[in-house]
Amino acid sequence: MIAMRLITSGLIIGALLLFGYLFWTSEGPHTDQDDASFAKEKPIILQNPEMSDFDGNWLTMRIRAKTARVFENKKKTLLHRIDGEIFSRQESTEPTLLFANSGTVNGKTKLITVSGDVRVIFSDGQKLFTENLILDQKKRQLYNKVKVRVVSENDKIHAERMRYHIRTGVLILSRPKAWIDTGLF
Amino acid sequence: MAYSPYIEHPEPTMRQIPNHVFNSGRATIIPVLVCLMLFPVPVTTARTRDTVTITSDKTAVVDKTKGTAVWQKNVRVIRTSTGSNLRSDRLSIKRDLKGKRINHAEALGNVKAVFHRQSETGSTPLQVSKSIVTCDRATFDRDSSLAELSGNVHVQTPDFELQADRLRYNIQTERGKITASPGQQVRILFYKKQGPSEPETNASRSETQKITGLADEILVDRPAHKSVLQGKVLIIDHSDQSEFKADRAELFFDDLEEIETIVASGRFSMKQPKRLSKAERAVFEYATEEVTLIGDAYVKEDDNMEVSSARIKMYMKVNRGIISGFDDVPVKMKIEIK
């Protein structure tokens, strides 16, 4: 009887741990660099690569890196020292700039995950700082679920996570706290 | 003759609508309390640096193309230097597209602003007064310079209370309008100033110091040093249960924003203990504490003496009695001899 209870308890705990693991991995930005399976494939290494993405004739984004390791089988590219530009449909609008220490381009999902000292400079000059960020090329969104800091000339906003719609220019910050300098009102 | 021109009465009567109550300075501070939270630097004065913090339990949605930011769920705004704060369900701010200035702000749902104001005059120590404003919606628009509070507007300061449905105030022209919802009246309540020997405390503020006013609407015109109460105006001085009614009351202020003159017009009537007055118009002169009743003027005093004329001048205090008619206007007096 006791053994049955232990087994049942063990199963429940196991299920919870599994759920927690799955939930966690699907929530946060995935760092493919840690994936051991990368070691099995020998990558193509590129120095100072530049990648461009087009929607028809429209250049939607351009990403540069110091180095890139391309894993063809996995359709993934690991980037080091990234800077990029995300272009608006409107030519008059300045591009959104993106900087990060490292990143992963997933060719299947069209997700670019960047991490480490991530900085975004929006077209209006507002800057966003965070540690992890995902660029969804299909949905044309930037998002994350970690803390962000948004800074502009007149104010500063801290938030728990963010989502930025590139097409519409709408930035959604969760549980925000802002400091606004009234001297510039 | 039972008539004495100086009837003694223990209490002063309808003399005081305390001067500070309708003073335009106070009246003007009310509508801008909320916008001061967001726009602490007046449009026309020099800028001082300060910080405002805004937090919310849900999201801030920043639309970069429109220059708007919308804060949702339990929004709190705190002005760092004074601790003045604002709470609402939702707050939206619109900046100009260069992002430098806020052009429009709206606080919506359960709006509550607590405004701390520091004052230091002469040798008196620093005093902090607290004002509380609640309403359903508060807006400020820079282009039109219009600040507006609407829906269950309630303003409370240490010596003043206001209940209305809508309050609109133009910060540029310094003119505003306070109105009630249909079938209701704007209600104001204030306390008489206490003398220097009686430091103001909550305990010392009793019913007897209270003045209540009702009107369909109140207009504020600061450049003209004037406020107008109109539509079934009723002012009650709870200290002596005196009250006056009129269709309209215009209040004029001096440079110190103290009441100089009140002109009440349209079916004016004033009840004071031992005195009833009626006229088409009444002019209250605070410097001399005199009231001039104009047009079908009538005064009944002590239930046994009636005076009627085209014009009657009398003291505001009943115990100082009636002064006279005017040289060019005959006075008709009726005295009941018991």
Coordinates of C-alpha atoms in Angstrom, one line a residue:
Chain A
M1 CA 0.0 0.0 0.0
I2 CA 2.8 2.3 1.0
A3 CA 4.7 1.4 -2.1
M4 CA 1.7 2.2 -4.2
R5 CA 1.5 5.6 -2.6
L6 CA 5.2 6.3 -3.2
I7 CA 4.8 5.3 -6.8
T8 CA 1.8 7.5 -7.3
S9 CA 3.6 10.4 -5.6
G10 CA 6.6 9.8 -7.7
L11 CA 4.6 9.8 -10.8
I12 CA 2.9 13.1 -9.9
I13 CA 6.2 14.7 -9.0
G14 CA 7.7 13.4 -12.2
A15 CA 4.8 14.7 -14.3
L16 CA 5.1 18.1 -12.6
L17 CA 8.8 18.2 -13.3
L18 CA 8.3 17.2 -16.9
F19 CA 5.5 19.8 -17.3
G20 CA 7.7 22.4 -15.7
Y21 CA 10.6 21.6 -18.0
L22 CA 8.5 21.6 -21.1
F23 CA 6.7 24.8 -20.1
W24 CA 10.0 26.5 -19.3
T25 CA 11.6 25.6 -22.5
S26 CA 8.7 26.7 -24.6
E27 CA 8.5 30.0 -22.7
G28 CA 11.9 31.5 -22.7
P29 CA 14.2 32.2 -25.6
H30 CA 16.1 29.1 -26.4
T31 CA 19.8 29.2 -26.4
D32 CA 20.8 26.7 -29.0
Q33 CA 24.5 27.2 -28.3
D34 CA 24.0 24.9 -25.3
D35 CA 22.4 22.2 -27.3
A36 CA 24.8 19.2 -27.2
S37 CA 23.5 18.0 -30.6
F38 CA 25.3 20.9 -32.2
A39 CA 28.5 19.1 -31.4
K40 CA 27.6 16.2 -33.7
E41 CA 27.5 18.4 -36.8
K42 CA 30.4 20.2 -38.1
P43 CA 29.4 23.7 -39.0
I44 CA 30.4 26.0 -41.8
I45 CA 32.1 29.0 -40.2
L46 CA 31.7 32.4 -41.8
Q47 CA 33.6 35.6 -40.9
N48 CA 31.7 38.9 -41.0
P49 CA 28.6 37.5 -42.7
E50 CA 25.7 39.6 -43.7
M51 CA 22.2 38.2 -44.1
S52 CA 19.3 39.9 -45.7
D53 CA 15.7 39.1 -45.7
F54 CA 13.3 40.2 -48.4
D55 CA 9.5 40.3 -48.7
G56 CA 9.2 40.5 -52.5
N57 CA 11.4 43.4 -53.4
W58 CA 11.2 44.9 -50.0
L59 CA 14.3 44.5 -47.8
T60 CA 12.8 43.7 -44.4
M61 CA 16.0 43.2 -42.4
R62 CA 19.7 42.9 -42.6
I63 CA 21.8 41.1 -40.0
R64 CA 25.5 41.3 -39.6
A65 CA 27.7 39.2 -37.3
K66 CA 31.4 38.9 -36.4
T67 CA 31.2 35.1 -37.0
A68 CA 28.5 32.7 -38.0
R69 CA 28.4 28.9 -37.6
V70 CA 26.0 27.4 -40.0
F71 CA 24.5 24.0 -39.2
E72 CA 22.9 23.0 -42.5
N73 CA 21.2 19.8 -41.3
K74 CA 19.6 21.6 -38.4
K75 CA 18.8 24.7 -40.5
K76 CA 20.3 26.8 -37.7
T77 CA 23.0 29.4 -37.7
L78 CA 24.7 30.5 -34.5
L79 CA 25.8 34.1 -34.6
H80 CA 28.4 36.0 -32.6
R81 CA 28.5 39.8 -32.1
I82 CA 25.4 40.8 -33.9
D83 CA 24.1 44.0 -35.3
G84 CA 21.2 44.4 -37.5
E85 CA 18.6 46.6 -39.1
I86 CA 14.9 46.0 -39.4
F87 CA 13.3 48.1 -42.1
S88 CA 9.9 49.7 -42.2
R89 CA 7.7 49.7 -45.3
Q90 CA 7.9 53.5 -45.2
E91 CA 11.1 54.6 -46.7
S92 CA 11.1 57.8 -44.7
T93 CA 11.1 55.9 -41.4
E94 CA 14.5 55.2 -39.9
P95 CA 15.2 51.4 -39.5
T96 CA 15.1 49.8 -36.1
L97 CA 18.6 48.8 -35.0
L98 CA 19.4 45.6 -33.1
F99 CA 22.6 44.7 -31.3
A100 CA 23.5 41.6 -29.2
N101 CA 26.4 39.4 -28.1
S102 CA 25.1 36.3 -29.7
G103 CA 22.1 34.8 -31.5
T104 CA 20.5 31.9 -33.3
V105 CA 18.8 31.9 -36.6
N106 CA 16.3 29.1 -36.9
G107 CA 15.6 28.5 -40.6
K108 CA 12.6 26.3 -39.9
T109 CA 10.7 28.6 -37.6
K110 CA 12.0 31.9 -38.9
L111 CA 12.8 32.9 -35.4
I112 CA 16.0 34.8 -34.6
T113 CA 16.9 34.5 -30.9
V114 CA 19.4 37.0 -29.6
S115 CA 20.9 37.2 -26.2
G116 CA 23.5 39.0 -24.1
D117 CA 23.5 42.7 -23.8
V118 CA 20.7 43.1 -26.3
R119 CA 20.0 46.6 -27.4
V120 CA 17.3 47.9 -29.8
I121 CA 17.2 51.4 -31.1
F122 CA 13.8 52.2 -32.4
S123 CA 13.2 54.6 -35.3
D124 CA 12.1 57.3 -32.9
G125 CA 15.4 57.1 -31.0
Q126 CA 14.0 55.2 -28.0
K127 CA 16.3 52.5 -26.8
L128 CA 15.5 49.1 -25.4
F129 CA 17.9 47.1 -23.3
T130 CA 17.4 43.4 -22.3
E131 CA 19.2 40.1 -22.1
N132 CA 17.1 38.0 -24.5
L133 CA 14.9 38.8 -27.4
I134 CA 13.2 36.9 -30.2
L135 CA 12.6 38.3 -33.6
D136 CA 9.7 36.5 -35.4
Q137 CA 10.3 37.1 -39.1
K138 CA 6.9 35.7 -40.1
K139 CA 4.9 37.8 -37.7
R140 CA 7.3 40.7 -37.8
Q141 CA 7.4 40.9 -34.0
L142 CA 10.1 41.4 -31.4
Y143 CA 9.3 39.9 -28.1
N144 CA 10.6 38.4 -24.9
K145 CA 9.6 37.3 -21.4
V146 CA 12.4 38.8 -19.5
K147 CA 13.0 42.2 -18.0
V148 CA 13.4 45.1 -20.3
R149 CA 14.4 48.7 -19.9
V150 CA 13.2 51.3 -22.4
V151 CA 15.0 54.6 -22.4
S152 CA 14.4 57.8 -24.3
E153 CA 15.4 61.4 -23.9
N154 CA 12.6 62.2 -21.5
D155 CA 11.7 59.0 -19.8
K156 CA 12.7 55.5 -18.7
I157 CA 10.4 52.5 -18.5
H158 CA 11.1 49.1 -16.8
A159 CA 8.9 46.2 -17.6
E160 CA 8.7 42.4 -17.0
R161 CA 8.5 41.6 -20.7
M162 CA 7.7 43.2 -24.0
R163 CA 6.3 42.7 -27.5
Y164 CA 6.9 45.0 -30.4
H165 CA 4.9 44.9 -33.6
I166 CA 7.3 46.1 -36.3
R167 CA 4.5 46.7 -38.9
T168 CA 2.4 48.9 -36.6
G169 CA 5.1 50.4 -34.4
V170 CA 3.2 49.3 -31.3
L171 CA 5.3 48.3 -28.2
I172 CA 3.5 46.5 -25.4
L173 CA 5.2 46.4 -22.1
S174 CA 4.0 44.2 -19.2
R175 CA 3.8 45.5 -15.7
P176 CA 5.5 48.7 -16.5
K177 CA 7.1 51.3 -14.3
A178 CA 8.1 54.6 -15.9
W179 CA 10.1 57.6 -14.7
I180 CA 9.3 60.7 -16.6
D181 CA 11.3 63.8 -16.5
T182 CA 8.8 66.6 -16.3
G183 CA 11.4 69.2 -17.0
L184 CA 11.1 68.4 -20.7
F185 CA 7.3 68.5 -20.9
Chain B
M1 CA -42.7 102.3 18.3
A2 CA -41.3 98.8 18.6
Y3 CA -38.8 99.4 15.9
S4 CA -35.2 99.8 16.8
P5 CA -32.7 100.4 14.0
Y6 CA -30.1 98.4 15.9
I7 CA -31.6 95.1 16.8
E8 CA -29.2 93.1 18.9
H9 CA -28.5 89.6 17.7
P10 CA -25.9 87.3 19.2
E11 CA -24.5 86.0 16.0
P12 CA -23.4 87.6 12.8
T13 CA -25.7 86.4 10.0
M14 CA -25.4 86.2 6.3
R15 CA -22.5 88.5 6.2
Q16 CA -20.0 85.9 5.3
I17 CA -19.7 83.9 2.4
P18 CA -16.1 83.6 3.5
N19 CA -14.1 85.5 1.1
H20 CA -11.6 82.8 0.5
V21 CA -14.2 80.3 -0.6
F22 CA -15.1 81.5 -4.0
N23 CA -11.7 83.0 -4.4
S24 CA -10.6 82.4 -7.9
G25 CA -7.3 81.1 -6.9
R26 CA -8.9 78.2 -5.2
A27 CA -11.5 77.7 -7.8
T28 CA -8.9 77.5 -10.5
I29 CA -6.7 75.1 -8.7
I30 CA -9.4 72.5 -8.6
P31 CA -9.9 71.8 -12.2
V32 CA -6.2 71.5 -12.9
L33 CA -5.3 69.2 -10.0
V34 CA -5.3 66.2 -12.2
C35 CA -3.5 67.8 -15.0
L36 CA -1.0 69.1 -12.6
M37 CA -0.1 65.6 -11.8
L38 CA 0.9 65.0 -15.3
F39 CA 1.8 68.5 -16.2
P40 CA 3.3 69.8 -13.1
V41 CA 4.9 72.7 -14.8
P42 CA 2.4 75.3 -15.7
V43 CA 2.2 76.2 -19.4
T44 CA 3.1 79.8 -18.9
T45 CA 5.7 79.6 -16.2
A46 CA 9.4 78.6 -16.1
R47 CA 10.1 74.9 -16.1
T48 CA 11.4 73.1 -13.1
R49 CA 12.8 69.6 -13.3
D50 CA 10.9 66.9 -11.5
T51 CA 10.1 63.3 -12.0
V52 CA 6.8 61.5 -12.3
T53 CA 6.6 57.8 -12.0
I54 CA 3.9 55.7 -13.6
T55 CA 3.2 52.1 -12.9
S56 CA 0.4 49.8 -13.9
D57 CA -0.5 46.2 -13.1
K58 CA -1.0 45.2 -16.7
T59 CA 0.5 46.8 -19.7
A60 CA 1.7 50.0 -21.2
V61 CA 0.9 50.0 -24.9
V62 CA 3.2 52.5 -26.7
D63 CA 2.2 53.3 -30.3
K64 CA 5.2 54.9 -31.9
T65 CA 3.4 56.0 -35.0
K66 CA 0.7 57.8 -33.1
G67 CA 2.9 58.9 -30.2
T68 CA 0.4 57.4 -27.7
A69 CA 1.0 55.4 -24.6
V70 CA -1.9 53.6 -22.8
W71 CA -1.5 52.3 -19.3
Q72 CA -4.0 49.7 -18.1
K73 CA -5.2 48.3 -14.8
N74 CA -4.5 50.0 -11.5
V75 CA -2.5 52.8 -12.9
R76 CA -0.6 54.9 -10.3
V77 CA 1.2 58.2 -11.1
I78 CA 3.4 59.8 -8.4
R79 CA 5.1 63.1 -8.6
T80 CA 8.4 62.5 -6.8
S81 CA 9.0 65.9 -5.4
T82 CA 5.7 66.3 -3.6
G83 CA 4.2 62.8 -3.3
S84 CA 1.1 64.0 -5.1
N85 CA -0.4 61.1 -6.9
L86 CA -3.1 59.9 -9.2
R87 CA -4.8 56.5 -9.6
S88 CA -7.0 55.3 -12.3
D89 CA -8.1 52.2 -14.2
R90 CA -6.6 53.5 -17.4
L91 CA -4.3 56.3 -18.4
S92 CA -3.6 57.4 -21.9
I93 CA -1.0 59.9 -23.0
K94 CA -0.4 61.4 -26.4
R95 CA 2.9 63.1 -27.2
D96 CA 3.6 65.1 -30.2
L97 CA 5.4 63.1 -32.9
K98 CA 8.7 64.5 -31.9
G99 CA 8.1 62.9 -28.5
K100 CA 9.0 66.0 -26.6
R101 CA 5.7 67.2 -25.2
I102 CA 2.6 65.6 -24.0
N103 CA -0.3 66.9 -25.9
H104 CA -3.2 65.0 -24.5
A105 CA -3.8 62.9 -21.4
E106 CA -6.8 61.0 -20.2
A107 CA -7.3 59.2 -16.9
L108 CA -10.3 56.9 -17.0
G109 CA -12.2 54.9 -14.4
N110 CA -12.0 55.4 -10.7
V111 CA -9.8 58.4 -11.0
K112 CA -8.4 59.6 -7.7
A113 CA -5.8 62.3 -7.4
V114 CA -4.2 63.3 -4.1
F115 CA -2.5 66.6 -4.4
H116 CA 0.0 67.8 -1.8
R117 CA 0.7 71.5 -1.9
Q118 CA 3.5 73.1 0.1
S119 CA 3.1 76.7 1.1
E120 CA 5.4 79.0 3.1
T121 CA 4.5 82.6 3.6
G122 CA 6.6 85.0 5.5
S123 CA 7.6 83.7 8.9
T124 CA 5.1 80.9 9.0
P125 CA 6.6 77.4 8.7
L126 CA 6.2 75.2 5.7
Q127 CA 2.6 73.8 5.6
V128 CA 1.5 70.9 3.5
S129 CA -2.2 70.9 2.5
K130 CA -3.8 67.9 0.9
S131 CA -6.5 68.0 -1.7
I132 CA -8.3 65.0 -3.1
V133 CA -10.1 64.8 -6.4
T134 CA -12.2 61.9 -7.5
C135 CA -14.1 61.5 -10.8
D136 CA -14.8 59.0 -13.5
R137 CA -12.7 60.7 -16.2
A138 CA -10.1 63.4 -16.2
T139 CA -8.5 64.8 -19.4
F140 CA -6.1 67.5 -20.4
D141 CA -5.6 68.7 -24.0
R142 CA -2.7 71.0 -24.6
D143 CA -3.8 72.3 -28.0
S144 CA -7.1 73.5 -26.6
S145 CA -5.5 74.1 -23.1
L146 CA -8.6 72.4 -21.7
A147 CA -8.6 70.4 -18.5
E148 CA -11.8 68.5 -17.8
L149 CA -13.1 66.3 -15.0
S150 CA -16.4 64.4 -15.5
G151 CA -18.6 61.9 -13.8
N152 CA -19.1 62.0 -10.1
V153 CA -16.6 64.8 -9.6
H154 CA -15.7 65.3 -6.0
V155 CA -13.0 67.7 -4.8
Q156 CA -12.0 68.0 -1.2
T157 CA -9.4 70.4 0.2
P158 CA -8.9 71.2 3.9
D159 CA -11.5 73.9 3.8
F160 CA -13.5 73.2 0.6
E161 CA -15.6 70.5 -1.0
L162 CA -17.2 70.4 -4.4
Q163 CA -19.6 67.9 -6.0
A164 CA -20.4 68.2 -9.6
D165 CA -20.9 66.2 -12.8
R166 CA -18.5 68.1 -15.0
L167 CA -15.7 70.6 -14.6
R168 CA -14.1 72.2 -17.5
Y169 CA -11.2 74.7 -17.2
N170 CA -9.1 76.4 -19.9
I171 CA -5.7 76.9 -18.5
Q172 CA -4.7 79.5 -21.1
T173 CA -7.8 81.7 -20.8
E174 CA -8.2 80.8 -17.1
R175 CA -11.9 80.4 -17.6
G176 CA -14.0 77.4 -16.6
K177 CA -17.4 76.0 -16.0
I178 CA -18.7 73.6 -13.4
T179 CA -22.0 71.8 -14.1
A180 CA -24.2 69.2 -12.6
S181 CA -25.9 66.3 -14.2
P182 CA -29.5 66.8 -15.3
G183 CA -31.8 67.2 -12.3
Q184 CA -28.9 67.8 -10.0
Q185 CA -27.0 70.8 -8.7
V186 CA -23.4 71.6 -8.2
R187 CA -22.8 71.5 -4.5
I188 CA -20.1 73.3 -2.7
L189 CA -19.2 73.2 0.9
F190 CA -16.6 75.2 2.7
Y191 CA -15.5 76.3 6.1
K192 CA -15.1 79.8 7.5
K193 CA -11.6 80.9 8.1
Q194 CA -10.7 80.7 11.7
G195 CA -9.0 83.4 13.6
P196 CA -5.3 83.3 14.3
S197 CA -6.0 82.5 18.0
E198 CA -7.9 79.4 16.8
P199 CA -5.5 77.1 15.0
E200 CA -7.4 75.0 12.5
T201 CA -7.8 71.4 13.5
N202 CA -10.3 68.8 12.5
A203 CA -11.7 68.7 16.0
S204 CA -12.3 72.4 16.0
R205 CA -14.2 72.3 12.7
S206 CA -17.8 72.0 13.6
E207 CA -21.1 72.2 11.8
T208 CA -21.5 75.8 12.8
Q209 CA -18.5 76.8 10.6
K210 CA -19.9 75.3 7.5
I211 CA -21.3 77.1 4.4
T212 CA -23.1 75.2 1.8
G213 CA -23.9 76.4 -1.7
L214 CA -26.0 75.0 -4.5
A215 CA -26.3 76.1 -8.1
D216 CA -27.0 74.6 -11.5
E217 CA -23.6 75.7 -12.7
I218 CA -20.6 77.8 -11.7
L219 CA -18.6 79.8 -14.1
V220 CA -15.0 80.9 -13.2
D221 CA -13.4 83.8 -15.0
R222 CA -10.0 84.5 -13.4
P223 CA -8.9 87.4 -15.6
A224 CA -12.1 89.2 -14.7
H225 CA -11.6 88.3 -11.0
K226 CA -15.1 86.8 -11.1
S227 CA -17.1 83.7 -10.5
V228 CA -20.7 83.2 -11.3
L229 CA -23.2 80.8 -9.7
Q230 CA -26.3 80.5 -11.7
G231 CA -29.5 78.5 -11.7
K232 CA -31.4 78.2 -8.4
V233 CA -28.6 79.5 -6.3
L234 CA -28.8 78.7 -2.7
I235 CA -26.2 79.6 -0.1
I236 CA -26.7 78.4 3.5
D237 CA -24.6 79.6 6.4
H238 CA -24.9 76.9 9.0
S239 CA -23.5 79.1 11.7
D240 CA -26.8 81.0 12.0
Q241 CA -29.0 79.1 9.6
S242 CA -29.3 82.1 7.3
E243 CA -29.6 81.5 3.6
F244 CA -30.1 83.4 0.4
K245 CA -31.6 82.3 -2.9
A246 CA -31.3 83.9 -6.3
D247 CA -31.3 82.9 -9.9
R248 CA -27.7 84.1 -10.2
A249 CA -24.9 85.3 -8.0
E250 CA -21.8 87.1 -9.4
L251 CA -18.8 87.1 -7.1
F252 CA -16.1 89.7 -7.7
F253 CA -12.6 89.4 -6.1
D254 CA -9.9 91.9 -5.3
D255 CA -6.2 91.4 -6.2
L256 CA -5.7 89.4 -3.0
E257 CA -8.5 87.1 -4.3
E258 CA -10.8 88.0 -1.4
I259 CA -14.4 88.6 -2.2
E260 CA -15.1 92.2 -2.8
T261 CA -18.7 92.2 -4.0
I262 CA -21.5 89.8 -4.7
V263 CA -24.3 90.7 -7.0
A264 CA -27.3 88.4 -6.6
S265 CA -30.0 88.8 -9.1
G266 CA -33.3 87.3 -10.1
R267 CA -35.8 86.5 -7.4
F268 CA -33.4 87.3 -4.6
S269 CA -34.5 86.4 -1.2
M270 CA -32.5 86.2 2.0
K271 CA -33.6 84.6 5.3
Q272 CA -31.8 85.5 8.4
P273 CA -32.8 85.0 11.9
K274 CA -35.3 87.8 12.6
R275 CA -35.0 89.2 9.1
L276 CA -36.4 88.4 5.7
S277 CA -35.3 90.3 2.6
K278 CA -36.5 90.2 -1.0
A279 CA -35.5 92.2 -4.1
E280 CA -34.9 91.8 -7.8
R281 CA -31.2 92.3 -7.1
A282 CA -28.9 92.5 -4.1
V283 CA -25.4 93.9 -4.0
F284 CA -23.2 92.8 -1.1
E285 CA -20.3 95.1 -0.4
Y286 CA -17.8 93.4 1.9
A287 CA -15.6 96.4 2.6
T288 CA -18.5 98.2 4.3
E289 CA -20.5 95.1 5.1
E290 CA -23.5 96.6 3.5
V291 CA -26.2 95.1 1.3
T292 CA -28.2 97.1 -1.2
L293 CA -31.5 95.7 -2.3
I294 CA -32.6 97.0 -5.7
G295 CA -36.0 96.7 -7.4
D296 CA -39.1 95.9 -5.4
A297 CA -36.9 95.7 -2.3
Y298 CA -38.6 94.5 0.8
V299 CA -37.3 93.8 4.3
K300 CA -39.3 92.3 7.2
E301 CA -37.5 92.4 10.5
D302 CA -38.5 91.0 13.8
D303 CA -41.9 89.9 12.5
N304 CA -43.3 93.4 13.2
M305 CA -41.6 95.8 10.9
E306 CA -41.6 95.9 7.2
V307 CA -39.8 98.2 4.9
S308 CA -40.3 98.4 1.1
S309 CA -38.8 100.6 -1.5
A310 CA -37.2 100.6 -4.9
R311 CA -33.9 100.5 -3.1
I312 CA -33.0 99.6 0.5
K313 CA -29.5 99.7 2.1
M314 CA -28.8 97.6 5.1
Y315 CA -26.0 96.0 7.0
M316 CA -25.2 92.4 6.4
K317 CA -25.3 91.7 10.1
V318 CA -28.9 91.7 11.4
N319 CA -27.8 93.1 14.7
R320 CA -26.6 96.3 13.0
G321 CA -30.0 96.9 11.6
I322 CA -31.3 98.6 8.5
I323 CA -29.5 101.8 7.4
S324 CA -31.9 103.6 5.2
G325 CA -33.5 104.1 1.9
F326 CA -32.0 106.5 -0.6
D327 CA -32.6 110.2 -0.9
D328 CA -34.3 110.0 -4.2
V329 CA -36.2 106.9 -3.4
P330 CA -39.1 107.0 -0.9
V331 CA -39.3 104.2 1.6
K332 CA -42.5 102.7 2.8
M333 CA -42.4 101.4 6.3
K334 CA -45.0 99.4 8.1
I335 CA -44.7 98.7 11.7
E336 CA -46.9 96.5 13.7
I337 CA -47.6 97.9 17.1
K338 CA -48.5 95.3 19.6

